[in-house]
Short mmCIF file of C-alpha atoms and ligand atoms in Angstrom, two decimals:
data_model
loop_
_atom_site.label_atom_id
_atom_site.label_comp_id
_atom_site.label_asym_id
_atom_site.label_seq_id
_atom_site.Cartn_x
_atom_site.Cartn_y
_atom_site.Cartn_z
CA MET A 1 24.51 -21.85 6.18
CA LEU A 2 26.61 -20.20 3.44
CA LYS A 3 24.12 -21.37 0.84
CA THR A 4 21.23 -19.76 2.76
CA ALA A 5 23.20 -16.53 3.13
CA ILE A 6 23.85 -16.43 -0.62
CA ILE A 7 20.19 -17.10 -1.49
CA VAL A 8 18.99 -14.41 0.93
CA SER A 9 21.53 -11.93 -0.48
CA VAL A 10 20.57 -12.63 -4.09
CA ILE A 11 16.87 -12.19 -3.29
CA GLY A 12 17.63 -9.03 -1.31
CA ILE A 13 19.74 -7.51 -4.08
CA GLY A 14 17.15 -8.53 -6.68
CA LEU A 15 14.36 -6.91 -4.69
CA TYR A 16 16.32 -3.76 -4.00
CA TYR A 17 17.78 -3.13 -7.45
CA PHE A 18 15.15 -4.64 -9.75
CA PHE A 19 11.77 -5.37 -8.22
CA ILE A 20 11.37 -2.21 -6.09
CA PRO A 21 12.44 0.22 -8.86
CA PHE A 22 10.08 -1.61 -11.22
CA ALA A 23 7.17 -1.65 -8.77
CA THR A 24 7.65 2.00 -7.82
CA GLY A 25 7.80 3.20 -11.42
CA SER A 26 11.37 4.38 -11.19
CA CYS A 27 13.22 5.54 -14.31
CA GLU A 28 15.92 7.93 -15.45
CA TYR A 29 15.53 10.19 -18.49
CA TYR A 30 18.86 10.83 -20.20
CA GLY A 31 17.78 13.13 -23.06
CA LYS A 32 19.82 16.34 -23.34
CA GLU A 33 17.30 18.46 -25.30
CA ARG A 34 17.57 22.22 -24.74
CA LEU A 35 14.55 24.50 -24.34
CA ASP A 36 16.14 27.91 -24.96
CA GLY A 37 13.53 30.42 -26.12
CA LYS A 38 10.63 28.18 -25.00
CA THR A 39 8.06 28.98 -22.33
CA VAL A 40 6.71 26.44 -19.87
CA ILE A 41 3.98 26.53 -17.21
CA VAL A 42 4.14 24.08 -14.29
CA THR A 43 1.17 24.04 -11.90
CA GLY A 44 1.91 23.19 -8.26
CA ALA A 45 5.58 24.01 -8.82
CA ASN A 46 6.31 25.00 -5.23
CA THR A 47 7.06 21.48 -3.98
CA GLY A 48 7.32 17.80 -4.87
CA ILE A 49 7.34 16.61 -8.46
CA GLY A 50 6.29 20.01 -9.81
CA LYS A 51 9.28 21.75 -8.27
CA THR A 52 11.87 19.25 -9.51
CA ALA A 53 10.28 19.13 -12.98
CA ALA A 54 10.34 22.95 -13.14
CA ALA A 55 14.02 22.93 -12.10
CA ASP A 56 14.88 20.35 -14.77
CA LEU A 57 13.18 22.38 -17.52
CA ALA A 58 14.83 25.60 -16.25
CA GLN A 59 18.19 23.81 -16.41
CA ARG A 60 17.44 23.20 -20.10
CA GLY A 61 17.09 26.95 -20.67
CA ALA A 62 13.31 27.35 -20.69
CA ARG A 63 11.44 30.32 -19.32
CA VAL A 64 9.45 28.65 -16.53
CA ILE A 65 6.26 30.03 -15.01
CA CYS A 66 5.73 28.40 -11.63
CA ALA A 67 2.00 28.58 -10.93
CA CYS A 68 1.05 28.07 -7.28
CA ARG A 69 -1.76 28.86 -4.87
CA SER A 70 0.56 30.24 -2.18
CA MET A 71 2.84 33.06 -3.38
CA GLU A 72 4.97 32.66 -0.28
CA ARG A 73 5.75 29.01 -1.09
CA CYS A 74 6.05 29.88 -4.78
CA ASN A 75 8.62 32.64 -4.26
CA ALA A 76 10.72 30.38 -2.03
CA ALA A 77 10.70 27.61 -4.67
CA VAL A 78 11.54 30.04 -7.48
CA ALA A 79 14.51 31.35 -5.47
CA ASP A 80 15.74 27.74 -4.98
CA ILE A 81 15.35 26.91 -8.67
CA LYS A 82 17.13 30.10 -9.79
CA ARG A 83 20.03 29.42 -7.45
CA GLU A 84 20.26 25.80 -8.56
CA THR A 85 20.07 26.42 -12.32
CA ASN A 86 21.44 29.96 -12.78
CA ASN A 87 18.40 30.59 -14.97
CA VAL A 88 16.90 34.01 -14.22
CA GLN A 89 13.84 33.29 -16.39
CA VAL A 90 11.94 31.50 -13.62
CA VAL A 91 8.89 33.36 -12.36
CA ALA A 92 6.26 32.86 -9.70
CA ALA A 93 2.58 33.36 -10.52
CA LYS A 94 -0.63 33.05 -8.52
CA LEU A 95 -2.95 30.20 -9.53
CA ASP A 96 -5.51 28.53 -7.29
CA LEU A 97 -7.01 25.62 -9.23
CA GLY A 98 -9.84 25.43 -6.73
CA SER A 99 -11.18 28.76 -7.99
CA MET A 100 -12.44 29.35 -11.53
CA LYS A 101 -11.97 33.08 -10.93
CA SER A 102 -8.30 32.58 -10.07
CA ILE A 103 -7.80 30.30 -13.11
CA ARG A 104 -9.33 32.90 -15.44
CA GLU A 105 -7.22 35.67 -13.89
CA PHE A 106 -4.05 33.61 -14.28
CA ALA A 107 -4.81 32.80 -17.95
CA GLN A 108 -5.54 36.46 -18.69
CA MET A 109 -2.36 37.63 -16.97
CA PHE A 110 -0.37 35.00 -18.85
CA LYS A 111 -1.77 36.05 -22.22
CA ASN A 112 -1.14 39.72 -21.47
CA THR A 113 2.48 39.25 -20.42
CA GLU A 114 3.86 36.22 -22.31
CA LYS A 115 4.49 35.77 -26.01
CA ARG A 116 4.23 32.00 -26.30
CA LEU A 117 3.42 28.73 -24.52
CA ASP A 118 5.33 25.64 -25.58
CA ILE A 119 4.71 23.24 -22.69
CA LEU A 120 1.87 23.17 -20.17
CA ILE A 121 2.41 20.80 -17.24
CA ASN A 122 -0.78 20.13 -15.28
CA ASN A 123 0.94 18.80 -12.18
CA ALA A 124 -0.83 20.17 -9.09
CA GLY A 125 -2.90 17.65 -7.19
CA ILE A 126 -4.64 16.77 -3.95
CA GLY A 127 -4.37 13.14 -2.82
CA CYS A 128 -6.37 10.54 -0.88
CA ARG A 129 -8.60 11.76 1.95
CA ASN A 130 -11.88 10.38 3.33
CA VAL A 131 -13.15 13.76 4.47
CA ASP A 132 -15.16 15.80 2.01
CA LYS A 133 -13.92 19.31 1.08
CA LYS A 134 -15.25 21.69 -1.53
CA THR A 135 -13.60 24.17 -3.87
CA GLU A 136 -14.66 27.82 -4.02
CA ASP A 137 -17.09 26.86 -6.80
CA GLY A 138 -18.62 24.00 -4.81
CA PHE A 139 -16.92 21.06 -6.54
CA GLU A 140 -15.64 18.11 -4.52
CA ASP A 141 -12.01 19.20 -4.32
CA ARG A 142 -10.16 16.27 -5.92
CA MET A 143 -12.40 16.31 -9.02
CA GLY A 144 -12.51 20.12 -8.79
CA VAL A 145 -8.77 20.83 -8.54
CA ASN A 146 -7.11 17.79 -10.14
CA HIS A 147 -9.45 17.52 -13.14
CA LEU A 148 -11.87 20.45 -13.58
CA GLY A 149 -9.33 23.15 -12.63
CA HIS A 150 -6.79 21.85 -15.14
CA PHE A 151 -9.54 21.28 -17.70
CA LEU A 152 -10.50 24.96 -17.56
CA LEU A 153 -6.89 26.18 -17.48
CA THR A 154 -5.93 24.07 -20.52
CA ASN A 155 -8.94 25.22 -22.53
CA LEU A 156 -8.20 28.88 -21.77
CA LEU A 157 -4.60 28.46 -22.97
CA LEU A 158 -5.31 26.33 -26.08
CA ASP A 159 -5.12 29.19 -28.59
CA MET A 160 -1.70 30.16 -27.27
CA LEU A 161 -0.47 26.55 -27.40
CA LYS A 162 -1.69 26.29 -31.01
CA GLN A 163 0.09 29.53 -31.98
CA SER A 164 3.34 28.17 -30.51
CA GLN A 165 3.15 24.70 -32.09
CA PRO A 166 4.73 22.20 -31.92
CA SER A 167 3.65 22.32 -28.29
CA ARG A 168 2.75 19.87 -25.56
CA ILE A 169 0.27 19.39 -22.71
CA VAL A 170 1.29 17.01 -19.93
CA CYS A 171 -1.23 15.89 -17.27
CA LEU A 172 -0.09 14.11 -14.14
CA THR A 173 -2.18 11.03 -13.35
CA SER A 174 -1.63 7.92 -11.23
CA LEU A 175 -1.60 4.14 -11.38
CA ILE A 176 -4.38 4.32 -8.79
CA HIS A 177 -6.77 5.11 -11.68
CA TRP A 178 -7.12 1.32 -12.16
CA THR A 179 -9.40 1.26 -9.09
CA THR A 180 -12.05 3.39 -10.81
CA THR A 181 -14.09 1.26 -13.17
CA ASP A 182 -17.15 3.49 -13.37
CA LEU A 183 -17.21 7.29 -13.11
CA ASP A 184 -20.85 7.20 -11.95
CA PHE A 185 -21.88 10.02 -14.28
CA ASP A 186 -25.42 10.25 -12.96
CA ASN A 187 -23.87 11.20 -9.65
CA LEU A 188 -20.73 12.98 -10.84
CA ALA A 189 -21.62 15.72 -8.36
CA ASN A 190 -23.05 13.62 -5.50
CA HIS A 191 -21.20 10.35 -5.74
CA THR A 192 -20.67 8.94 -2.25
CA SER A 193 -17.94 6.76 -0.87
CA THR A 194 -16.25 6.02 2.42
CA SER A 195 -12.97 4.87 0.85
CA SER A 196 -10.27 7.50 1.24
CA CYS A 197 -8.71 7.01 -2.21
CA ASP A 198 -11.94 6.74 -4.18
CA ASN A 199 -12.36 10.40 -5.14
CA TYR A 200 -8.61 10.75 -5.81
CA SER A 201 -8.72 7.79 -8.17
CA ARG A 202 -11.79 9.22 -9.94
CA SER A 203 -9.97 12.52 -10.53
CA LYS A 204 -6.87 10.70 -11.78
CA ILE A 205 -8.77 8.59 -14.33
CA ALA A 206 -10.44 11.83 -15.42
CA ASN A 207 -6.95 13.17 -16.21
CA ILE A 208 -6.32 10.25 -18.61
CA LEU A 209 -9.79 10.44 -20.19
CA PHE A 210 -9.24 14.21 -20.65
CA VAL A 211 -6.06 13.77 -22.72
CA LEU A 212 -7.71 10.98 -24.70
CA GLU A 213 -10.57 13.20 -25.90
CA LEU A 214 -8.39 16.34 -26.10
CA SER A 215 -5.86 14.58 -28.34
CA LYS A 216 -8.66 13.89 -30.84
CA ARG A 217 -9.80 17.50 -30.82
CA LEU A 218 -6.20 18.67 -31.32
CA LYS A 219 -5.45 16.44 -34.30
CA GLY A 220 -3.55 18.39 -36.95
CA THR A 221 -2.85 21.40 -34.70
CA GLY A 222 0.70 20.44 -33.69
CA VAL A 223 -0.37 20.33 -30.03
CA THR A 224 -0.12 16.99 -28.22
CA ALA A 225 -1.61 15.93 -24.87
CA ASN A 226 -0.40 12.99 -22.79
CA ALA A 227 -0.88 11.69 -19.24
CA VAL A 228 2.00 10.75 -16.93
CA HIS A 229 2.18 8.36 -13.99
CA PRO A 230 5.24 9.57 -12.05
CA GLY A 231 5.75 6.43 -9.94
CA LEU A 232 5.64 6.20 -6.16
CA VAL A 233 7.29 9.45 -5.09
CA GLN A 234 8.09 10.66 -1.61
CA THR A 235 6.67 14.19 -1.66
CA GLU A 236 4.13 16.06 0.44
CA THR A 237 1.36 14.00 -1.20
CA LEU A 238 0.31 12.33 2.08
CA ARG A 239 -0.71 15.70 3.56
CA SER A 240 -4.31 15.15 2.48
CA ALA A 241 -4.35 11.55 3.74
CA ARG A 242 -3.33 12.83 7.20
CA GLU A 243 -6.62 14.74 7.30
CA SER A 244 -8.57 11.48 6.99
CA GLU A 245 -10.73 10.35 9.88
CA GLY A 246 -11.34 6.93 11.43
CA PHE A 247 -9.07 4.14 12.62
CA LEU A 248 -8.81 2.36 9.28
CA ALA A 249 -7.92 5.46 7.27
CA THR A 250 -5.44 6.67 9.89
CA SER A 251 -3.75 3.27 9.96
CA TYR A 252 -3.64 3.22 6.18
CA THR A 253 -1.90 6.63 6.18
CA LYS A 254 0.66 5.41 8.75
CA PHE A 255 1.30 2.32 6.64
CA MET A 256 1.72 4.42 3.48
CA GLU A 257 4.13 6.75 5.30
CA VAL A 258 6.38 3.76 5.97
CA VAL A 259 6.03 2.50 2.39
CA PHE A 260 6.92 5.92 0.94
CA LEU A 261 9.85 6.23 3.33
CA LEU A 262 11.23 2.78 2.49
CA VAL A 263 10.68 2.50 -1.25
CA GLY A 264 9.46 5.88 -2.55
CA ASN A 265 11.48 7.59 -5.27
CA ASP A 266 12.89 11.00 -4.44
CA ALA A 267 11.25 13.98 -6.13
CA ARG A 268 14.01 14.31 -8.73
CA ARG A 269 13.48 10.74 -9.86
CA GLY A 270 9.73 11.25 -9.65
CA ALA A 271 9.96 14.02 -12.25
CA GLN A 272 11.70 11.90 -14.91
CA THR A 273 8.62 10.73 -16.83
CA THR A 274 7.19 14.27 -16.73
CA VAL A 275 10.39 15.64 -18.28
CA TYR A 276 10.41 12.82 -20.84
CA ALA A 277 6.81 13.70 -21.78
CA ALA A 278 7.69 17.38 -22.05
CA VAL A 279 10.85 17.16 -24.17
CA ASP A 280 11.59 13.78 -25.74
CA PRO A 281 11.78 14.09 -29.55
CA SER A 282 10.36 10.58 -30.08
CA LEU A 283 7.04 11.85 -28.66
CA GLU A 284 6.71 14.61 -31.26
CA ASN A 285 3.60 13.03 -32.81
CA VAL A 286 2.47 10.97 -29.82
CA SER A 287 -0.81 12.15 -28.29
CA GLY A 288 -3.59 10.79 -26.07
CA GLN A 289 -1.22 8.31 -24.45
CA PHE A 290 -0.45 7.14 -20.91
CA LEU A 291 3.26 7.38 -20.06
CA ALA A 292 5.01 5.64 -17.15
CA ARG A 293 8.60 4.61 -16.38
CA CYS A 294 9.87 6.94 -19.15
CA LYS A 295 7.99 5.09 -21.90
CA ILE A 296 4.53 4.68 -23.43
CA ASP A 297 2.42 2.35 -21.29
CA THR A 298 -1.18 1.06 -21.20
CA PRO A 299 -3.78 2.44 -18.77
CA SER A 300 -6.86 0.55 -17.54
CA PRO A 301 -9.57 -0.45 -20.07
CA TYR A 302 -11.98 2.13 -18.60
CA ALA A 303 -9.35 4.87 -19.10
CA ARG A 304 -9.27 3.91 -22.80
CA ASP A 305 -13.03 4.08 -23.31
CA GLU A 306 -13.55 6.78 -25.95
CA ALA A 307 -17.26 7.17 -25.27
CA VAL A 308 -16.60 7.76 -21.57
CA ALA A 309 -13.87 10.28 -22.49
CA LYS A 310 -16.25 12.22 -24.71
CA LYS A 311 -19.00 12.20 -22.11
CA LEU A 312 -16.63 13.47 -19.42
CA TYR A 313 -15.32 16.20 -21.74
CA ASP A 314 -18.81 17.47 -22.56
CA MET A 315 -19.89 17.36 -18.92
CA SER A 316 -16.70 19.18 -17.85
CA LEU A 317 -17.33 21.96 -20.42
CA LYS A 318 -20.71 22.58 -18.80
CA LEU A 319 -19.40 22.43 -15.23
CA VAL A 320 -16.71 25.08 -15.87
CA ASN A 321 -19.09 27.26 -17.96
CA LEU A 322 -17.24 27.01 -21.28
N1 LIG B 425 3.76 11.30 -5.09
C1 LIG B 425 3.31 10.24 -5.70
O1 LIG B 425 3.65 9.11 -5.34
C2 LIG B 425 2.37 10.38 -6.87
C3 LIG B 425 1.92 9.21 -7.48
C4 LIG B 425 1.05 9.30 -8.57
C5 LIG B 425 0.67 10.54 -9.04
N2 LIG B 425 1.11 11.69 -8.44
C6 LIG B 425 0.66 12.98 -8.99
O2 LIG B 425 1.74 13.86 -9.15
C7 LIG B 425 1.32 15.21 -9.01
C8 LIG B 425 2.25 15.94 -8.07
O3 LIG B 425 2.16 15.37 -6.80
P1 LIG B 425 3.25 15.46 -5.64
O4 LIG B 425 3.50 14.08 -5.19
O5 LIG B 425 4.39 16.31 -6.05
O6 LIG B 425 2.37 16.17 -4.49
P2 LIG B 425 2.66 17.35 -3.46
O7 LIG B 425 4.07 17.30 -2.96
O8 LIG B 425 1.56 17.25 -2.47
O9 LIG B 425 2.48 18.65 -4.35
C9 LIG B 425 1.23 18.99 -4.86
C10 LIG B 425 1.27 20.38 -5.44
O10 LIG B 425 -0.04 20.73 -5.90
C11 LIG B 425 -0.36 22.00 -5.39
N3 LIG B 425 -1.79 22.26 -5.26
C12 LIG B 425 -2.70 21.59 -4.52
N4 LIG B 425 -3.91 22.16 -4.61
C13 LIG B 425 -3.76 23.25 -5.42
C14 LIG B 425 -4.63 24.26 -5.89
N5 LIG B 425 -5.90 24.31 -5.51
N6 LIG B 425 -4.14 25.20 -6.71
C15 LIG B 425 -2.86 25.18 -7.09
N7 LIG B 425 -1.97 24.26 -6.68
C16 LIG B 425 -2.42 23.30 -5.84
C17 LIG B 425 0.33 22.05 -4.03
O11 LIG B 425 0.40 23.39 -3.55
P3 LIG B 425 0.49 23.67 -1.95
O12 LIG B 425 1.87 23.32 -1.54
O13 LIG B 425 0.20 25.12 -1.82
O14 LIG B 425 -0.55 22.82 -1.31
C18 LIG B 425 1.67 21.45 -4.42
O15 LIG B 425 2.47 22.41 -5.05
C19 LIG B 425 -0.14 15.15 -8.53
O16 LIG B 425 -1.00 15.40 -9.62
C20 LIG B 425 -0.29 13.71 -8.05
O17 LIG B 425 -1.63 13.26 -8.20
C21 LIG B 425 1.96 11.61 -7.36
C1 LIG B 426 -16.43 12.15 -2.96
O1 LIG B 426 -17.00 13.03 -3.90
C2 LIG B 426 -18.40 13.24 -3.77
C3 LIG B 426 -18.82 14.17 -4.90
O2 LIG B 426 -18.56 13.57 -6.13
C4 LIG B 426 -18.73 13.78 -2.40
O3 LIG B 426 -20.13 13.90 -2.25
C5 LIG B 426 -18.18 12.84 -1.36
O4 LIG B 426 -18.40 13.38 -0.07
C6 LIG B 426 -16.70 12.65 -1.55
N1 LIG B 426 -16.19 11.70 -0.60
C7 LIG B 426 -15.15 11.96 0.18
C8 LIG B 426 -14.77 10.87 1.10
O5 LIG B 426 -14.51 12.99 0.13
C1 LIG B 427 -27.85 12.02 -6.13
O1 LIG B 427 -27.85 10.64 -5.85
C2 LIG B 427 -29.11 10.07 -5.71
C3 LIG B 427 -28.94 8.66 -5.23
O2 LIG B 427 -27.95 7.97 -5.93
C4 LIG B 427 -29.88 10.19 -7.02
O3 LIG B 427 -31.15 9.60 -6.92
C5 LIG B 427 -30.03 11.66 -7.36
O4 LIG B 427 -30.66 11.83 -8.61
C6 LIG B 427 -28.67 12.34 -7.37
N1 LIG B 427 -28.84 13.77 -7.49
C7 LIG B 427 -28.18 14.50 -8.39
C8 LIG B 427 -28.45 15.97 -8.34
O5 LIG B 427 -27.41 14.03 -9.20
C1 LIG B 428 6.11 13.58 -36.92
O1 LIG B 428 5.33 13.87 -38.06
C2 LIG B 428 5.98 14.69 -39.01
C3 LIG B 428 4.97 15.03 -40.10
O2 LIG B 428 4.25 13.90 -40.50
C4 LIG B 428 7.23 13.99 -39.54
O3 LIG B 428 7.90 14.80 -40.45
C5 LIG B 428 8.15 13.66 -38.36
O4 LIG B 428 9.27 12.90 -38.81
C6 LIG B 428 7.40 12.87 -37.29
N1 LIG B 428 8.28 12.71 -36.11
C7 LIG B 428 8.50 11.56 -35.51
C8 LIG B 428 9.44 11.59 -34.36
O5 LIG B 428 7.98 10.51 -35.84
#
């Protein structure tokens, strides 16, 4: 009886303190680097990982531009971050990544009003959903917002990042990218699937392939680009999944809600690898890498395919009219 109780306790403690943190990508970044005099952009900074990452960087003294699609949500988040960090250099700005017009307006406004750009955090994202939605420009919205929107934004801000070097680009991706083993280029614009996470996964592997090709193009410029898997983080990310239709997808969302509730990291912990990517001195010359659990990790073989990365980059240039 006692023996059984001890075995069950040891397994329980092991699961709770070791296996679950490992499986959910949990980590803590302890670096104390300051960012006084530096300027940062965080997309989707009004909630979730973006908001806690923006607060962490503001705490380090950075000027933080919170770029969001809803100014109402943005202003509320900026007020929270200012109160929390006593940093008055936190500003809200309008950016809808589902609109190339909005992205161009944001980049222009930024260049007109800011002197430098040291860190660009491409964080905003739309998650799993089995119902098709389009951006203003007619792109499927996960590929359109998560990849193409950030692709255009980054390209428009590249000259400013180069002028401010050493500087960094951080793109949020996900472990789910392992499920995409073929981007189906012939059908990049009319790929069909009934699986709710398929298009999300495709956009997230595009994020990794983007930094892979971008890092090559940025060699010698002092600008690095890396992709971050934040872990399993309890945020508003299941909003899109709740819009899914059908018994299977609805059940899957309910199941994921329980999983997130039980083992998800909180948003502060979910921002640790993003902060590590943005500030850690050991990453000064690291570029084109996949980071997870506050260290350099290995993404799927398809995410490391340089020919695929180049093809996606060239196709993306055309799609966003660059
Ligand atoms: N949570 C996880 O477990 C997890 C795991 C792996 C990867 N990630 C990645 O981490 C990143 C942050 O996710 P999260 O969990 O913090 O999600 P979240 O709580 O849902 O926040 C997503 C953010 O993106 C913004 N956004 C969505 N569409 C936008 C658009 N068209 N233009 C501008 N902003 C837009 C949202 O703004 P609104 O509030 O206005 O909608 C919100 O601020 C995403 O890239 C996600 O793929 C998350
Ligand atoms: C996935 O994206 C394609 C475009 O690439 C679109 O035609 C399809 O409807 C999307 N599927 C879902 C479930 O959203
Ligand atoms: C869309 O998909 C079909 C079937 O896979 C393919 O034959 C067609 O060429 C595609 N159209 C475009 C515009 O990519
Ligand atoms: C990065 O590269 C520069 C120039 O080669 C070098 O001086 C510096 O020590 C490197 N930093 C790290 C952390 O390796």
